């Protein structure tokens, strides 16, 4: 098993050797969506990154349990449901369906378990009870149960903050003027209005706070300690800090998660995505305009933890990069050279494989790995032009690209392998004749006929090249 993987850990602020707690088993939790609206490009970034990363870990021989929560109860859901005149439950179910549909369309297949918060109310109540018993929780009458951050000395260690400057954690459900510390967060909110969804508990009828659902779910599946916690950077504070406080206060064990991976922000044309600016891009819309493999390549060609910017021109670049890979593979697939395996090619292929994985081992550095790939494509293209790659070596190259694609999902192999029917080949010949006779209108008509049947003709210096659309 190749394994020299180093990964950047928010907890230490450094790249660290990746070593799971238990041999080759990896337990990973990623914050899932709050299902009150359609998923957008920012969600896509987080989930594509973790999908590719998990598939990469699997390629290294790890077995991975990838757990994701679904927040199906929260203030935003209640507010949106009220706006629309539906029940919070129905709204959450509808948007969970949309979310899973989008994830499927994006080829996100690595999640082992999606866990809905409302299916773990028992576990949530039990965690709140334990926090009570240990003196970390207190009650505000008619309001809720809160976590006292001054009791948890390590509070702020992930985000690099102190208890005192934790004030901006006051959000959503966490607001109350009677809290002991301004940064205290809600564990259980008592029922405020008759139509609010609520559950019975030993402290009173109500519903869970936001942070407690994650630890209740992760403890249920993994116990108090596990390998990786992932999400977007925006959740570091207070959400993840609160998770650490809850779980470590209950178990007395630290760290709750050994590695914390936070995906960088995504902007649209240099601006933060927001509904008020009107640059909010839903995944459903994007997937109508671009195939999933383009979106995946746009995301994975950048380093996972750095910010990226979406723009039309960025996607145009992606399109041409993906087409370059596909065009190369088409040539590789059709290579019929009878020449023997050349030893210098063997070296070139071996170096490509080694260096590609070497870059991934260094903090999953995909931009560097893809740079290695494009350098190889360019060298191999020159060899193909001179007919210097044997059929066997071409087969080896093709197989390696399949291996890469199992991790990243960036190549449309159906398009690469589309068989060109005889009638299309005939049409291309007819078009060539028209072109020779300078009958441009006729040659254009034939080109359109070819396109209608799902193929493109490109004129190169070596004559026309046909490929599937
Ligand atoms: Zn979360």
Coordinates of C-alpha atoms and ligand atoms in Angstrom, one line a residue:
X1 CA 0.0 0.0 0.0
X2 CA 1.3 3.4 -1.0
X3 CA 1.1 5.6 2.0
X4 CA 3.0 8.7 2.7
X5 CA -0.1 10.9 2.8
X6 CA 0.2 14.3 4.6
X7 CA -2.8 16.4 5.1
X8 CA -3.3 19.9 6.4
X9 CA -5.0 19.9 9.8
X10 CA -6.9 23.0 11.0
X11 CA -6.4 21.8 14.6
X12 CA -2.6 22.1 14.4
X13 CA -2.4 24.6 11.6
X14 CA 0.1 22.3 9.9
X15 CA 0.4 19.5 7.4
X16 CA 0.5 16.2 9.3
X17 CA 1.2 12.6 8.4
X18 CA -2.1 10.9 8.0
X19 CA -2.5 8.0 10.4
X20 CA -6.0 6.8 11.3
X21 CA -6.7 5.7 14.8
X22 CA -7.4 2.2 13.8
X23 CA -5.2 0.7 11.1
X24 CA -6.6 1.0 7.7
X25 CA -10.1 2.1 8.8
X26 CA -11.1 5.7 8.4
X27 CA -14.1 7.2 10.2
X28 CA -15.1 10.5 8.7
X29 CA -17.9 12.9 9.4
X30 CA -18.8 15.8 7.1
X31 CA -21.4 18.5 8.0
X32 CA -24.3 18.0 5.7
X33 CA -26.9 20.5 4.4
X34 CA -29.7 22.3 6.1
X35 CA -32.5 21.3 3.8
X36 CA -34.6 24.4 3.4
X37 CA -33.6 25.4 -0.1
X38 CA -31.9 24.2 -3.3
X39 CA -28.2 23.3 -3.1
X40 CA -25.7 25.8 -4.6
X41 CA -22.2 25.8 -6.0
X42 CA -20.7 26.3 -2.6
X43 CA -22.2 23.0 -1.4
X44 CA -21.0 21.3 -4.6
X45 CA -17.4 22.4 -3.8
X46 CA -17.4 20.8 -0.3
X47 CA -19.1 17.6 -1.3
X48 CA -17.1 17.1 -4.5
X49 CA -13.8 17.6 -2.6
X50 CA -14.7 15.0 0.1
X51 CA -16.1 12.6 -2.5
X52 CA -12.8 12.7 -4.4
X53 CA -10.7 12.6 -1.3
X54 CA -12.6 9.5 0.0
X55 CA -12.2 7.8 -3.3
X56 CA -8.5 8.7 -3.2
X57 CA -8.2 7.2 0.3
X58 CA -9.9 4.1 -0.9
X59 CA -7.4 3.8 -3.8
X60 CA -4.7 3.8 -1.1
X61 CA -6.3 0.8 0.4
X62 CA -8.2 2.4 3.3
X63 CA -11.8 1.4 4.1
X64 CA -13.8 4.5 4.8
X65 CA -17.0 5.1 6.6
X66 CA -18.2 8.4 5.5
X67 CA -21.0 9.8 7.6
X68 CA -23.0 13.0 6.8
X69 CA -25.8 14.5 8.8
X70 CA -28.8 16.2 7.3
X71 CA -30.2 19.1 9.3
X72 CA -33.9 18.6 8.8
X73 CA -34.9 20.8 11.7
X74 CA -33.7 24.3 12.3
X75 CA -34.9 27.9 12.4
X76 CA -34.4 28.4 8.7
X77 CA -36.6 25.4 7.9
X78 CA -39.3 26.6 10.3
X79 CA -39.2 30.1 8.8
X80 CA -39.2 29.0 5.2
X81 CA -42.0 26.5 5.9
X82 CA -44.1 29.2 7.4
X83 CA -43.5 31.5 4.4
X84 CA -44.6 28.7 2.0
X85 CA -47.5 27.5 4.2
X86 CA -46.3 24.0 4.5
X87 CA -45.1 21.9 7.5
X88 CA -41.4 22.1 8.3
X89 CA -41.3 18.3 7.9
X90 CA -42.7 18.3 4.4
X91 CA -40.4 21.2 3.4
X92 CA -37.3 19.3 4.8
X93 CA -38.3 16.1 3.0
X94 CA -38.8 17.9 -0.3
X95 CA -35.4 19.7 -0.2
X96 CA -33.6 16.6 1.1
X97 CA -34.9 14.8 -2.0
X98 CA -33.5 17.7 -4.2
X99 CA -30.2 17.6 -2.4
X100 CA -29.8 13.8 -3.0
X101 CA -30.8 14.2 -6.6
X102 CA -28.1 16.9 -7.1
X103 CA -25.5 14.8 -5.4
X104 CA -26.3 11.8 -7.6
X105 CA -26.1 14.0 -10.7
X106 CA -22.6 15.1 -9.5
X107 CA -21.5 11.5 -9.2
X108 CA -21.1 11.8 -5.4
X109 CA -21.3 8.1 -4.4
X110 CA -18.9 7.9 -1.5
X111 CA -21.2 8.7 1.4
X112 CA -21.8 5.6 3.5
X113 CA -24.7 7.0 5.6
X114 CA -26.9 10.1 5.5
X115 CA -28.3 10.7 9.0
X116 CA -31.3 12.9 9.6
X117 CA -31.1 14.9 12.8
X118 CA -34.7 14.2 13.7
X119 CA -33.9 10.4 13.7
X120 CA -31.5 10.9 16.6
X121 CA -33.5 12.9 19.1
X122 CA -33.0 10.2 21.7
X123 CA -29.2 10.5 21.4
X124 CA -29.3 14.3 21.4
X125 CA -31.3 14.3 24.7
X126 CA -28.9 11.8 26.2
X127 CA -26.0 14.1 25.4
X128 CA -27.7 17.1 26.9
X129 CA -28.4 15.1 30.0
X130 CA -24.7 14.1 30.3
X131 CA -23.7 17.8 29.9
X132 CA -26.1 18.7 32.7
X133 CA -24.7 16.1 35.0
X134 CA -21.2 17.1 34.4
X135 CA -22.0 20.8 35.1
X136 CA -21.4 22.1 31.6
X137 CA -25.1 22.9 30.9
X138 CA -27.5 25.3 32.6
X139 CA -31.2 26.1 32.1
X140 CA -32.8 29.4 31.4
X141 CA -36.4 29.3 32.3
X142 CA -38.9 29.5 29.5
X143 CA -36.0 29.6 27.0
X144 CA -33.7 26.6 26.8
X145 CA -30.7 24.7 27.9
X146 CA -27.3 26.3 27.2
X147 CA -23.6 25.2 27.2
X148 CA -21.5 27.3 29.5
X149 CA -18.3 27.9 27.5
X150 CA -16.4 29.3 30.5
X151 CA -16.5 25.7 32.0
X152 CA -14.7 24.2 29.0
X153 CA -11.1 25.4 29.1
X154 CA -10.2 24.4 25.6
X155 CA -12.9 26.4 24.0
X156 CA -11.5 28.3 21.0
X157 CA -8.6 26.0 20.3
X158 CA -9.7 25.0 16.8
X159 CA -10.5 28.5 15.6
X160 CA -7.7 30.1 17.6
X161 CA -10.1 32.2 19.8
X162 CA -10.6 32.8 23.4
X163 CA -13.8 32.5 25.4
X164 CA -14.0 36.3 25.7
X165 CA -13.9 37.0 22.0
X166 CA -16.4 34.3 21.2
X167 CA -19.3 36.7 21.1
X168 CA -20.2 36.4 17.4
X169 CA -21.3 32.9 18.0
X170 CA -24.7 34.4 18.9
X171 CA -26.7 33.3 15.9
X172 CA -29.9 31.6 15.0
X173 CA -31.2 29.6 17.9
X174 CA -28.5 30.7 20.3
X175 CA -29.8 34.1 21.1
X176 CA -30.9 34.8 24.7
X177 CA -30.3 37.9 26.8
X178 CA -30.1 35.8 30.0
X179 CA -27.0 33.7 29.1
X180 CA -24.0 33.5 31.5
X181 CA -21.5 34.2 28.7
X182 CA -22.4 35.9 25.4
X183 CA -20.8 33.0 23.5
X184 CA -22.9 30.3 25.2
X185 CA -24.8 28.2 22.7
X186 CA -28.1 26.5 22.8
X187 CA -28.3 22.7 23.4
X188 CA -32.1 22.4 23.7
X189 CA -34.7 25.1 22.9
X190 CA -38.0 25.0 24.7
X191 CA -41.1 25.2 22.6
X192 CA -41.9 28.8 21.9
X193 CA -44.9 28.6 19.6
X194 CA -47.7 26.1 19.2
X195 CA -46.9 25.1 15.6
X196 CA -43.2 24.5 16.2
X197 CA -42.0 20.9 15.9
X198 CA -41.1 19.7 19.3
X199 CA -40.2 16.6 21.3
X200 CA -40.6 15.7 25.0
X201 CA -37.5 15.6 27.1
X202 CA -36.6 15.5 30.8
X203 CA -35.9 19.2 30.7
X204 CA -39.1 20.2 28.9
X205 CA -40.7 20.0 25.6
X206 CA -38.6 21.5 22.8
X207 CA -36.1 20.9 20.0
X208 CA -32.4 20.5 19.7
X209 CA -29.8 23.2 19.1
X210 CA -27.8 23.1 15.9
X211 CA -24.4 21.9 17.1
X212 CA -25.6 19.0 19.3
X213 CA -27.1 17.1 16.4
X214 CA -23.6 16.5 14.9
X215 CA -22.1 15.1 18.0
X216 CA -25.1 13.0 18.8
X217 CA -24.9 11.5 15.3
X218 CA -21.1 11.1 15.2
X219 CA -21.0 9.5 18.7
X220 CA -23.8 7.1 17.7
X221 CA -21.8 5.8 14.8
X222 CA -18.2 6.3 15.8
X223 CA -18.0 6.8 19.5
X224 CA -16.4 9.9 21.1
X225 CA -13.3 9.9 18.9
X226 CA -12.8 9.5 15.2
X227 CA -10.4 10.3 12.4
X228 CA -11.6 13.2 10.2
X229 CA -14.2 16.0 10.5
X230 CA -14.7 17.9 7.4
X231 CA -16.8 20.9 6.2
X232 CA -16.5 24.4 4.6
X233 CA -14.3 26.9 6.4
X234 CA -17.3 29.0 7.4
X235 CA -18.3 26.3 9.9
X236 CA -15.1 26.5 12.0
X237 CA -16.6 29.0 14.4
X238 CA -18.7 28.6 16.3
X239 CA -20.1 25.3 14.9
X240 CA -17.1 23.1 15.1
X241 CA -15.8 24.7 18.2
X242 CA -19.1 23.9 19.9
X243 CA -19.0 20.3 18.6
X244 CA -15.6 19.9 20.2
X245 CA -16.8 21.4 23.5
X246 CA -19.9 19.2 23.7
X247 CA -18.2 15.9 22.8
X248 CA -15.0 16.4 24.7
X249 CA -16.9 17.7 27.8
X250 CA -19.0 14.5 27.7
X251 CA -16.3 12.0 27.1
X252 CA -13.3 13.6 28.8
X253 CA -11.4 12.4 25.7
X254 CA -9.5 14.7 23.3
X255 CA -9.4 15.2 20.4
X256 CA -12.9 14.4 19.3
X257 CA -11.6 14.3 15.7
X258 CA -7.9 13.8 14.9
X259 CA -7.9 15.7 11.7
X260 CA -10.0 18.7 10.8
X261 CA -10.3 19.5 7.0
X262 CA -11.8 22.8 6.0
X263 CA -12.6 23.4 2.4
X264 CA -11.9 27.0 1.1
X265 CA -14.5 29.5 0.2
X266 CA -16.1 29.8 -3.3
X267 CA -16.9 33.2 -4.8
X268 CA -18.8 34.1 -8.0
X269 CA -17.0 36.6 -10.2
X270 CA -15.0 37.8 -7.1
X271 CA -18.1 38.2 -4.9
X272 CA -19.5 36.2 -2.1
X273 CA -22.5 34.2 -3.3
X274 CA -25.8 35.6 -1.9
X275 CA -29.4 35.9 -2.9
X276 CA -29.4 39.7 -2.3
X277 CA -26.7 40.3 -4.9
X278 CA -28.5 37.9 -7.2
X279 CA -25.4 35.8 -8.0
X280 CA -26.8 32.7 -6.2
X281 CA -26.2 29.7 -8.5
X282 CA -28.2 26.6 -7.8
X283 CA -26.7 23.3 -8.7
X284 CA -29.8 22.3 -10.6
X285 CA -29.3 25.3 -12.9
X286 CA -25.6 24.7 -13.4
X287 CA -26.2 21.0 -14.2
X288 CA -28.5 22.1 -17.0
X289 CA -25.7 24.1 -18.5
X290 CA -22.6 22.0 -17.9
X291 CA -22.0 18.2 -17.6
X292 CA -21.2 17.1 -14.1
X293 CA -17.6 16.1 -15.1
X294 CA -16.9 19.8 -16.0
X295 CA -18.1 20.9 -12.7
X296 CA -16.1 18.3 -10.9
X297 CA -13.0 19.2 -12.8
X298 CA -13.5 22.9 -12.0
X299 CA -13.6 22.1 -8.3
X300 CA -10.9 19.4 -8.1
X301 CA -8.3 21.2 -10.2
X302 CA -7.9 23.7 -7.4
X303 CA -6.3 23.0 -4.0
X304 CA -9.1 22.0 -1.7
X305 CA -8.4 24.4 1.2
X306 CA -7.8 27.6 -0.8
X307 CA -10.4 30.0 -2.1
X308 CA -11.7 29.6 -5.7
X309 CA -13.6 31.9 -7.9
X310 CA -16.4 30.8 -10.3
X311 CA -16.9 32.6 -13.6
X312 CA -18.1 31.7 -17.1
X313 CA -14.6 32.0 -18.4
X314 CA -13.3 29.6 -15.8
X315 CA -15.8 27.0 -17.0
X316 CA -14.8 27.6 -20.6
X317 CA -11.2 26.8 -19.6
X318 CA -12.4 23.7 -17.9
X319 CA -14.2 22.6 -21.0
X320 CA -11.2 22.9 -23.2
X321 CA -9.0 21.1 -20.6
X322 CA -11.4 18.2 -20.3
X323 CA -11.7 18.0 -24.1
X324 CA -8.0 17.9 -24.3
X325 CA -7.9 14.9 -22.0
X326 CA -10.7 13.2 -23.9
X327 CA -9.2 13.9 -27.3
X328 CA -5.9 12.4 -26.1
X329 CA -7.6 9.3 -24.8
X330 CA -9.4 8.8 -28.1
X331 CA -6.1 8.8 -29.9
X332 CA -4.6 6.5 -27.3
X333 CA -7.6 4.1 -27.7
X334 CA -7.2 4.0 -31.5
X335 CA -3.5 3.5 -31.4
X336 CA -2.7 0.6 -33.7
X337 CA 1.0 0.9 -34.0
X338 CA 2.8 -2.3 -34.5
X339 CA 6.0 -1.0 -33.0
X340 CA 7.6 -2.7 -30.0
X341 CA 7.3 -1.3 -26.5
X342 CA 9.9 1.5 -26.3
X343 CA 11.9 1.6 -23.0
X344 CA 11.9 5.4 -22.9
X345 CA 8.1 5.3 -23.1
X346 CA 8.0 2.9 -20.2
X347 CA 10.0 5.3 -18.1
X348 CA 7.8 8.2 -19.1
X349 CA 4.7 6.3 -18.1
X350 CA 6.2 5.2 -14.9
X351 CA 7.3 8.7 -14.0
X352 CA 3.8 10.0 -14.7
X353 CA 2.2 7.5 -12.4
X354 CA 4.7 8.0 -9.6
X355 CA 4.7 11.8 -9.8
X356 CA 0.9 12.1 -10.1
X357 CA 0.5 10.2 -6.8
X358 CA 3.4 11.9 -5.2
X359 CA 1.6 15.2 -5.6
X360 CA -1.6 13.8 -4.2
X361 CA 0.3 12.5 -1.1
X362 CA 1.3 16.0 -0.4
X363 CA -1.9 17.4 1.1
X364 CA -4.0 16.1 -1.7
X365 CA -2.4 18.6 -4.1
X366 CA -4.6 18.2 -7.1
X367 CA -3.4 21.3 -9.1
X368 CA 0.1 19.9 -9.0
X369 CA -1.1 16.4 -9.8
X370 CA -3.1 17.6 -12.8
X371 CA -0.1 19.7 -14.0
X372 CA 1.9 16.4 -14.1
X373 CA -0.9 14.9 -16.1
X374 CA -1.1 17.6 -18.7
X375 CA 2.7 17.6 -19.1
X376 CA 2.5 13.8 -19.8
X377 CA -0.3 14.3 -22.3
X378 CA 1.7 16.9 -24.2
X379 CA 4.8 14.6 -24.3
X380 CA 2.7 11.6 -25.3
X381 CA 0.8 13.6 -27.9
X382 CA 4.2 14.3 -29.6
X383 CA 5.0 10.6 -29.5
X384 CA 1.6 9.7 -30.9
X385 CA 2.1 12.1 -33.8
X386 CA 5.2 10.3 -34.7
X387 CA 3.5 6.9 -34.1
X388 CA 5.9 6.0 -31.4
X389 CA 3.6 4.5 -28.8
X390 CA 2.9 0.8 -29.0
X391 CA -0.6 -0.6 -28.6
X392 CA 0.3 -2.2 -25.4
X393 CA 1.7 0.9 -23.8
X394 CA -1.3 2.9 -25.1
X395 CA -3.4 0.3 -23.2
X396 CA -1.4 0.9 -20.0
X397 CA -1.9 4.7 -20.4
X398 CA -5.6 4.3 -21.0
X399 CA -6.0 2.1 -17.9
X400 CA -4.2 4.7 -15.7
X401 CA -6.5 7.4 -16.8
X402 CA -9.4 5.1 -15.9
X403 CA -7.8 4.8 -12.4
X404 CA -7.5 8.6 -12.1
X405 CA -11.1 9.0 -13.1
X406 CA -12.4 6.6 -10.5
X407 CA -11.1 9.1 -8.0
X408 CA -12.1 12.4 -9.7
X409 CA -14.9 11.6 -12.1
X410 CA -13.7 14.2 -14.7
X411 CA -13.6 12.2 -17.9
X412 CA -16.6 11.2 -20.0
X413 CA -15.5 7.8 -21.2
X414 CA -18.7 7.2 -23.0
X415 CA -17.8 10.1 -25.3
X416 CA -14.2 8.9 -25.6
X417 CA -15.4 5.4 -26.6
X418 CA -18.3 6.4 -28.8
X419 CA -18.1 4.2 -31.9
X420 CA -18.2 6.2 -35.2
X421 CA -20.8 4.5 -37.5
X422 CA -19.9 3.8 -41.1
X423 CA -22.5 6.3 -42.4
X424 CA -20.9 9.1 -40.4
X425 CA -17.5 8.2 -41.9
X426 CA -19.1 8.3 -45.3
X427 CA -20.6 11.7 -44.6
X428 CA -17.2 13.0 -43.6
X429 CA -15.7 11.8 -46.9
X430 CA -18.5 13.5 -48.8
X431 CA -17.8 16.7 -46.8
X432 CA -14.1 16.4 -47.7
X433 CA -15.0 16.2 -51.4
X434 CA -17.2 19.4 -51.2
X435 CA -14.3 21.2 -49.4
X436 CA -11.9 20.2 -52.0
X437 CA -14.2 21.6 -54.7
X438 CA -14.7 24.7 -52.5
X439 CA -18.4 24.0 -52.2
X440 CA -18.6 25.6 -48.8
X441 CA -22.3 25.7 -48.4
X442 CA -22.7 22.0 -49.3
X443 CA -19.8 21.0 -46.9
X444 CA -21.5 23.0 -44.1
X445 CA -24.8 21.2 -44.8
X446 CA -23.1 17.9 -44.4
X447 CA -21.4 19.0 -41.2
X448 CA -24.8 19.9 -39.8
X449 CA -26.1 16.5 -40.7
X450 CA -23.2 14.9 -38.9
X451 CA -23.8 17.0 -35.8
X452 CA -27.4 16.1 -35.7
X453 CA -26.3 12.5 -35.3
X454 CA -24.2 13.4 -32.4
X455 CA -20.7 13.8 -33.9
X456 CA -18.3 16.7 -34.5
X457 CA -15.8 17.1 -37.3
X458 CA -12.7 19.0 -36.6
X459 CA -10.3 19.9 -39.4
X460 CA -6.7 19.4 -38.4
X461 CA -3.5 19.5 -40.4
X462 CA -3.7 15.7 -40.7
X463 CA -7.2 15.8 -42.0
X464 CA -10.7 15.7 -40.4
X465 CA -11.1 14.2 -36.9
X466 CA -14.4 12.8 -35.8
X467 CA -15.6 12.7 -32.3
X468 CA -18.8 12.2 -30.3
X469 CA -20.5 15.2 -28.8
Ligands
LIG1 ZN1 -22.3 20.4 11.2

